[in-house]
Amino acid sequence: MKTPAGPRRKLTFDRVSLVVVFLGIPVALYLLFVLYPFTQAAWYSLTSWSGFTATQEFVGLDNYVKLARDGLFLEAVGNSLVLLLVVPALTLVLSFALACLLTFGGSSTGAVRGLAGASFYRVVSFFPYVVPAIVVGIIFGRVYDPSAGLVNGVLTGVGLDRFTDFAWLGDPSTAMAATIAVIVWSFVGFYMVLFVAAIRGIPAEVFEAARLDGAGRFRTAVSVAVPGIAGSLRTAYVYLGIFALDAFVFLAALNPDGGPGNSTLVITQQIFTTAFKEGRFGLACAMGVLLAVLTFLFTGIVFGAGRVLARRGERTGPRGVRP
Amino acid sequence: MSESTPVQRRRFLGLALAGTLLPAATAACAASGGGDEPADAGPTGQVSDDNPFGVADGTAVEAVIFDGGYGTDYVSAVAATYADLHGGAEVTVAPSTQIAQELQPRFVGGNPPDLLDNSGANAIGLATIAAQLEDLTPLTEAKNTDGEVIADTLYPGMLTDGTYDGRLVQLNYVLTVYGLWYSKSLFDANGWKAPTTWDDALALGAAAKSAGKYLFCWGKEAASYYLTLAVESAIKEGGDEVRVALGNLEANAWSHPAVQAVFAKMAQAVQSGYFRPGGAGTQFTAAQAQWSQAQEAVLYPSGSWIENEMKSQTAEGFQMTGCPAPSVTAGAALPATAFHASAGEPFVVPSQAKNKAGGMEVLRLMLSKEGASNFAETKLSSTIVKGTVPADAFGSTALASQIAMLDAAGEDTFTFNFNDVYGFTSQNNVLWNGFLSGQLDVAGLTSGLQQQFDQTREDSSIVKVQVK
């Protein structure tokens, strides 16, 4: 048996096994568990599949037309977009502020350092992230309980009687905000630790120089820390955004049916209901495809915006200071 | 290759590849596998009165049973009898709470279990799988282990909900009595009576309020229990035409005068502050404890599972008792004793199952006097089989009141199930949470419910159940 002589080095067993293990298997798994289901879902979205039969009937773009006219689905998209805008913004601002306090928010004399007891705060704030999301959801379901919950207990305890039996998760004006508060609470600690590590990566001399130049803590945060950890911020933003588009666990635990007046209904909940409760997998797959498109768009915008900002930064010189 | 290490490594690689790819490949094929050919009928046994479905000796049965309020042991309980009758064959009972998720690949792949209890929050909508289920009429025509024809041993109307497209595709095993539940001891102490009309209920609400209590309470995941109550009242008021109009998702069904009259009375109760505030944010079991434990509300609309569900959270001396949903007026189409009785825990036998006969046989044993009595005694609930609950109802006031309601109603029981068939419950909870907390008026509630009906009716991809 003749094989064409390769122009490159010999295919030793070591080389082949390396390629198989580190390239072959991951690619095979990726094809099988990511790309194949993906194309499968895209195909199902063009059928009226109930989910329980071996064959599917092709209906073209019917499902997408249906979704465009489905008021409930559009409401879910709207709510998902609200989460996409608010959750990452709030979480990043809060966790960045905390990270700044823990890294250079301490005494303004001597070496630049964080608050006293920084490591204690760090552990404490990381705690919520260790608790599984579903547990967080169940705990806060109780905390928000109108008659026996902690929130109303405290509020009525200090004399705010109008919060007696107030349903935080049952009132359309507060349900979404209350839900967002829970999600942010559970994520702040993790991103704080991430940012602490990133800020530590900025040379201490830069902070000292900024302080010698008379920069206060806020100015230091904005002009030294933010540009110094821009990459981490962007990555965190993308992660949180993708999570906010999903957010299924928290919402299913806090308001499984979509909340008062559908105010906390999100796309993933609609997918679940449509697929498993109504037995309309084709339609649910169409929703899934739209969610995927939305996620790609979001990621593209964030990275695109990051690139534009970076290019502008190059033109105006480092850290926004004109050369 | 003389060295030993690469050889071992190659073997390891081979194993790793086989280990990761094989299950993956089978998993990926879940939806593409052909399952169209009829399942192998397998060996069949001699058909006789003792073996009406011709179960072959030694053929095991696989049952997947919803593991909810009733557990699964009542199905396992007939395993010994099955083994006796069929040469020691085994009945395997697999508990599940994720019916739709776990069984979807099995229906697609053509290897469903022989018997399935399709119940719970993640049940498969009947319309979705009806075409893939066996007709259970032979089961109801067969004789039970005492030699009686099964259909003759059941309470009236219990097979209606399982009939789809003219075929009996599911058998609902547990008798569910719907109505209002209250504590007889509390009512006796205050001189209150169970309401028979909505005006009675409103008067009771005023009396309860002066005693520092509410008339009703509710929880966010179970707000649609009030939909059930409203539909029951409306059917009693307007008769069969209301039931048929709602069941067939007719245009303007929710605008029927009987339905609107009930909504108006309920809105009056909401405005009078007879509903305990905060329900839209309260978990339903916590809300139910406000009724059964704290006794802050005096009535609760639910099915007869409520006794079992709240067993650990019911106050001492709370004599739980049921009564029919109230009518709007004394001149209602159906008598005051009429009420909503249906059967729950839907058991189905998939057509592609390996041992369909075995699946039906297990059901036959469950429907025999022995199996049904065992259920009634251990679960304090009745099955659809008549006469399995003794006069003292095992000491349960709730169960005794159910049997009394059934005896009083005779043939005047009715049922409806559009919520389950079309999977409306989630959206109904949203609407009813709004209505009960006063954010949504009668017009808003009506249009919300009607919109759901119209959308489903006009969607040709959803199979409709014809209600007669």
Coordinates of C-alpha atoms in Angstrom, one line a residue, chain A residues 67 70-84 176 245 262 265-268 270 287 290-291 294:
Chain A
L67 CA -44.1 34.2 16.8
D70 CA -47.6 36.2 19.4
G71 CA -48.1 39.0 21.9
L72 CA -47.0 36.8 24.8
F73 CA -43.7 35.8 23.1
L74 CA -43.0 39.5 22.3
E75 CA -43.6 40.4 25.9
A76 CA -41.1 37.7 26.9
V77 CA -38.6 39.1 24.4
G78 CA -39.1 42.5 25.9
N79 CA -38.6 41.3 29.5
S80 CA -35.4 39.4 28.4
L81 CA -34.1 42.6 26.8
V82 CA -34.7 44.4 30.1
L83 CA -32.7 41.8 31.9
L84 CA -30.0 42.0 29.3
M176 CA -39.1 42.5 37.9
L245 CA -30.8 36.2 28.3
N262 CA -46.4 38.4 32.6
L265 CA -41.9 36.1 31.7
V266 CA -38.7 35.5 29.7
I267 CA -37.9 33.7 26.5
T268 CA -36.5 30.6 28.1
Q270 CA -41.8 30.4 27.1
M287 CA -38.0 30.5 19.9
L290 CA -34.4 33.5 17.8
L291 CA -32.8 33.5 21.3
L294 CA -30.2 37.5 19.9

